[in-house]
PDB file of C-alpha atoms in Angstrom:
ATOM      1  CA  MET F   1     -40.267  28.669  75.357  1.00  0.00           C
ATOM      2  CA  LYS F   2     -39.104  25.536  73.736  1.00  0.00           C
ATOM      3  CA  LYS F   3     -41.692  26.237  70.899  1.00  0.00           C
ATOM      4  CA  PHE F   4     -40.157  29.621  70.304  1.00  0.00           C
ATOM      5  CA  VAL F   5     -36.703  28.090  70.072  1.00  0.00           C
ATOM      6  CA  LEU F   6     -37.719  25.311  67.574  1.00  0.00           C
ATOM      7  CA  LEU F   7     -39.640  27.970  65.640  1.00  0.00           C
ATOM      8  CA  SER F   8     -36.561  30.351  65.657  1.00  0.00           C
ATOM      9  CA  VAL F   9     -34.237  27.277  64.585  1.00  0.00           C
ATOM     10  CA  ALA F  10     -36.917  26.329  61.855  1.00  0.00           C
ATOM     11  CA  VAL F  11     -37.040  29.774  60.407  1.00  0.00           C
ATOM     12  CA  SER F  12     -33.057  29.911  60.532  1.00  0.00           C
ATOM     13  CA  LEU F  13     -32.869  26.771  58.832  1.00  0.00           C
ATOM     14  CA  LEU F  14     -35.268  27.626  56.148  1.00  0.00           C
ATOM     15  CA  GLY F  15     -33.736  31.020  55.654  1.00  0.00           C
ATOM     16  CA  LEU F  16     -30.254  29.244  55.428  1.00  0.00           C
ATOM     17  CA  PHE F  17     -31.620  26.823  52.751  1.00  0.00           C
ATOM     18  CA  SER F  18     -33.861  29.164  50.621  1.00  0.00           C
ATOM     19  CA  TYR F  19     -30.646  31.462  50.513  1.00  0.00           C
ATOM     20  CA  GLY F  20     -28.504  28.937  49.083  1.00  0.00           C
ATOM     21  CA  CYS F  21     -30.794  27.360  46.440  1.00  0.00           C
ATOM     22  CA  ALA F  22     -30.299  28.753  42.910  1.00  0.00           C
ATOM     23  CA  THR F  23     -32.907  30.352  41.130  1.00  0.00           C
ATOM     24  CA  LYS F  24     -34.005  29.153  37.771  1.00  0.00           C
ATOM     25  CA  GLU F  25     -32.816  32.325  36.382  1.00  0.00           C
ATOM     26  CA  TYR F  26     -29.502  32.041  37.733  1.00  0.00           C
ATOM     27  CA  ALA F  27     -29.116  28.512  36.569  1.00  0.00           C
ATOM     28  CA  LYS F  28     -30.043  29.660  32.923  1.00  0.00           C
ATOM     29  CA  GLU F  29     -27.468  32.391  33.319  1.00  0.00           C
ATOM     30  CA  GLN F  30     -24.770  29.927  34.162  1.00  0.00           C
ATOM     31  CA  TYR F  31     -25.812  27.269  31.616  1.00  0.00           C
ATOM     32  CA  ASP F  32     -26.368  29.347  28.651  1.00  0.00           C
ATOM     33  CA  PRO F  33     -22.435  30.465  28.120  1.00  0.00           C
ATOM     34  CA  LEU F  34     -21.649  26.860  28.730  1.00  0.00           C
ATOM     35  CA  ALA F  35     -24.160  25.567  26.173  1.00  0.00           C
ATOM     36  CA  GLU F  36     -22.796  27.949  23.712  1.00  0.00           C
ATOM     37  CA  ARG F  37     -19.132  26.932  24.110  1.00  0.00           C
ATOM     38  CA  ILE F  38     -20.083  23.334  24.218  1.00  0.00           C
ATOM     39  CA  GLY F  39     -22.002  24.049  20.899  1.00  0.00           C
ATOM     40  CA  LYS F  40     -18.858  25.575  19.487  1.00  0.00           C
ATOM     41  CA  LEU F  41     -16.436  22.582  20.625  1.00  0.00           C
ATOM     42  CA  GLU F  42     -18.669  19.985  18.975  1.00  0.00           C
ATOM     43  CA  ALA F  43     -18.639  21.945  15.672  1.00  0.00           C
ATOM     44  CA  ARG F  44     -14.798  22.391  15.853  1.00  0.00           C
ATOM     45  CA  MET F  45     -14.531  18.449  17.219  1.00  0.00           C
ATOM     46  CA  SER F  46     -16.828  17.478  13.866  1.00  0.00           C
ATOM     47  CA  ALA F  47     -14.612  19.313  11.743  1.00  0.00           C
ATOM     48  CA  VAL F  48     -11.495  18.027  13.022  1.00  0.00           C
ATOM     49  CA  GLU F  49     -13.004  14.331  12.846  1.00  0.00           C
ATOM     50  CA  ALA F  50     -13.714  15.367   9.040  1.00  0.00           C
ATOM     51  CA  LYS F  51     -10.314  16.402   8.492  1.00  0.00           C
ATOM     52  CA  VAL F  52      -8.936  13.250  10.105  1.00  0.00           C
ATOM     53  CA  SER F  53     -11.104  11.085   8.025  1.00  0.00           C
ATOM     54  CA  GLU F  54      -9.813  12.784   4.724  1.00  0.00           C
ATOM     55  CA  LEU F  55      -6.224  12.587   5.694  1.00  0.00           C
ATOM     56  CA  GLU F  56      -6.745   8.857   6.546  1.00  0.00           C
ATOM     57  CA  LYS F  57      -8.105   8.553   3.192  1.00  0.00           C
ATOM     58  CA  LYS F  58      -5.291  10.529   1.554  1.00  0.00           C
ATOM     59  CA  THR F  59      -2.731   8.282   3.646  1.00  0.00           C
ATOM     60  CA  GLY F  60      -4.178   5.111   2.453  1.00  0.00           C
ATOM     61  CA  ALA F  61      -3.926   6.380  -1.387  1.00  0.00           C
ATOM     62  CA  LEU F  62      -0.529   7.393  -0.467  1.00  0.00           C
ATOM     63  CA  SER F  63       0.060   3.973   0.935  1.00  0.00           C
ATOM     64  CA  SER F  64      -0.898   2.094  -1.896  1.00  0.00           C
ATOM     65  CA  ASP F  65       0.935   4.398  -4.243  1.00  0.00           C
ATOM     66  CA  ALA F  66       3.970   3.698  -2.228  1.00  0.00           C
ATOM     67  CA  GLN F  67       3.606   0.169  -2.171  1.00  0.00           C
ATOM     68  CA  SER F  68       3.029   0.396  -6.049  1.00  0.00           C
ATOM     69  CA  ALA F  69       6.249   2.265  -6.147  1.00  0.00           C
ATOM     70  CA  LYS F  70       8.179  -0.375  -4.159  1.00  0.00           C
ATOM     71  CA  LYS F  71       6.996  -3.130  -6.201  1.00  0.00           C
ATOM     72  CA  ASP F  72       7.963  -1.189  -9.583  1.00  0.00           C
ATOM     73  CA  MET F  73      11.426  -0.742  -7.934  1.00  0.00           C
ATOM     74  CA  ALA F  74      11.648  -4.449  -7.069  1.00  0.00           C
ATOM     75  CA  ASP F  75      10.778  -5.112 -10.769  1.00  0.00           C
ATOM     76  CA  ALA F  76      13.325  -2.585 -12.177  1.00  0.00           C
ATOM     77  CA  LYS F  77      15.914  -4.059  -9.759  1.00  0.00           C
ATOM     78  CA  ALA F  78      15.273  -7.527 -11.170  1.00  0.00           C
ATOM     79  CA  LEU F  79      15.402  -6.463 -14.439  1.00  0.00           C
ATOM     80  CA  ALA F  80      18.546  -4.620 -13.927  1.00  0.00           C
ATOM     81  CA  GLU F  81      20.167  -7.560 -12.261  1.00  0.00           C
ATOM     82  CA  GLU F  82      19.183  -9.700 -15.376  1.00  0.00           C
ATOM     83  CA  ALA F  83      20.451  -7.119 -17.897  1.00  0.00           C
ATOM     84  CA  LEU F  84      23.986  -7.222 -15.615  1.00  0.00           C
ATOM     85  CA  LYS F  85      24.016 -10.998 -15.826  1.00  0.00           C
ATOM     86  CA  THR F  86      23.431 -10.840 -19.466  1.00  0.00           C
ATOM     87  CA  ALA F  87      25.820  -8.483 -20.007  1.00  0.00           C
ATOM     88  CA  LYS F  88      28.619 -10.215 -17.956  1.00  0.00           C
ATOM     89  CA  ASP F  89      27.681 -13.796 -20.031  1.00  0.00           C
ATOM     90  CA  CYS F  90      28.132 -11.711 -23.425  1.00  0.00           C
ATOM     91  CA  CYS F  91      31.363 -10.003 -22.029  1.00  0.00           C
ATOM     92  CA  GLY F  92      32.738 -13.666 -20.970  1.00  0.00           C
ATOM     93  CA  LYS F  93      31.563 -15.072 -24.524  1.00  0.00           C
ATOM     94  CA  SER F  94      33.428 -12.074 -26.240  1.00  0.00           C
ATOM     95  CA  GLU F  95      36.629 -12.441 -24.203  1.00  0.00           C
ATOM     96  CA  ALA F  96      36.495 -16.346 -25.006  1.00  0.00           C
ATOM     97  CA  ALA F  97      35.890 -15.461 -28.639  1.00  0.00           C
ATOM     98  CA  ALA F  98      39.064 -12.875 -28.686  1.00  0.00           C
ATOM     99  CA  ARG F  99      41.357 -15.301 -27.144  1.00  0.00           C
ATOM    100  CA  SER F 100      40.366 -17.894 -29.624  1.00  0.00           C
ATOM    101  CA  ALA F 101      40.908 -15.369 -32.449  1.00  0.00           C
ATOM    102  CA  GLU F 102      44.067 -14.381 -30.884  1.00  0.00           C
ATOM    103  CA  ALA F 103      45.189 -18.255 -30.888  1.00  0.00           C
ATOM    104  CA  ALA F 104      43.975 -18.482 -34.435  1.00  0.00           C
ATOM    105  CA  ALA F 105      46.079 -15.452 -35.463  1.00  0.00           C
ATOM    106  CA  LYS F 106      48.927 -16.870 -33.952  1.00  0.00           C
ATOM    107  CA  LYS F 107      48.634 -20.284 -35.762  1.00  0.00           C
ATOM    108  CA  ALA F 108      48.245 -18.412 -38.989  1.00  0.00           C
ATOM    109  CA  GLU F 109      51.276 -15.912 -38.186  1.00  0.00           C
ATOM    110  CA  ALA F 110      53.357 -19.248 -37.482  1.00  0.00           C
ATOM    111  CA  ALA F 111      52.144 -20.939 -40.677  1.00  0.00           C
ATOM    112  CA  ALA F 112      52.860 -17.722 -42.506  1.00  0.00           C
ATOM    113  CA  ASP F 113      56.472 -17.860 -41.117  1.00  0.00           C
ATOM    114  CA  LYS F 114      56.909 -21.586 -42.055  1.00  0.00           C
ATOM    115  CA  ALA F 115      55.530 -20.617 -45.551  1.00  0.00           C
ATOM    116  CA  GLU F 116      57.913 -17.627 -45.866  1.00  0.00           C
ATOM    117  CA  ALA F 117      60.636 -20.102 -45.023  1.00  0.00           C
ATOM    118  CA  ALA F 118      59.789 -22.779 -47.333  1.00  0.00           C
ATOM    119  CA  ALA F 119      59.603 -20.045 -50.175  1.00  0.00           C
ATOM    120  CA  LYS F 120      63.128 -18.716 -49.278  1.00  0.00           C
ATOM    121  CA  LYS F 121      64.457 -22.714 -49.119  1.00  0.00           C
ATOM    122  CA  SER F 122      62.625 -23.083 -52.450  1.00  0.00           C
ATOM    123  CA  THR F 123      63.924 -19.939 -54.117  1.00  0.00           C
ATOM    124  CA  LYS F 124      67.470 -21.038 -53.011  1.00  0.00           C
ATOM    125  CA  ALA F 125      66.873 -24.326 -54.387  1.00  0.00           C
ATOM    126  CA  PHE F 126      65.769 -22.799 -57.801  1.00  0.00           C
ATOM    127  CA  GLU F 127      68.728 -20.698 -57.619  1.00  0.00           C
ATOM    128  CA  LEU F 128      71.095 -23.397 -57.153  1.00  0.00           C
ATOM    129  CA  LYS F 129      69.454 -25.417 -60.156  1.00  0.00           C
ATOM    130  CA  GLN F 130      69.893 -22.396 -62.468  1.00  0.00           C
ATOM    131  CA  LYS F 131      73.639 -22.224 -61.862  1.00  0.00           C
ATOM    132  CA  LYS F 132      74.275 -25.632 -62.403  1.00  0.00           C
TER     133      LYS F 132
END
C-alpha cells in the first residue's frame, strides 16, 4: 500500500508540474508581440534621441548667437555712453563760449555807450567853440 500511495503521489505531482510548465509554442506566442513592441519602442527612442541631439546643436548655436548679441549690445551701450559724454563735453564748451561771447558783447555795448557819450560831448564842445 505504501508503494501505491507513493506512486499515486508521484503521478499526481508529475501531473501538477507538467501542467504548470509552459510549452515552447506558448512562450513564443507571448514573446513575439512583446518583441515587436520593444522593437517599435527602441525605434521611437532612437528617433527621439536624434531629435534631442539636433535640438542640443541648435540650442548651442542659439546660445553662441545670444552671447554674440549680448556682446554687441554691451559694445553699443559703451559707444552710446561715450557719445553722450562727448555731447555733454561739447555742450559744456558751447555754454562756456556763449557766456564768454555774452560778456564780450556786454563789454562792447558798454564801450559803444562810452563812445556815444564821448561823441556827444565832443559835438557839444565843437558847437560851443563855433558859437564863440
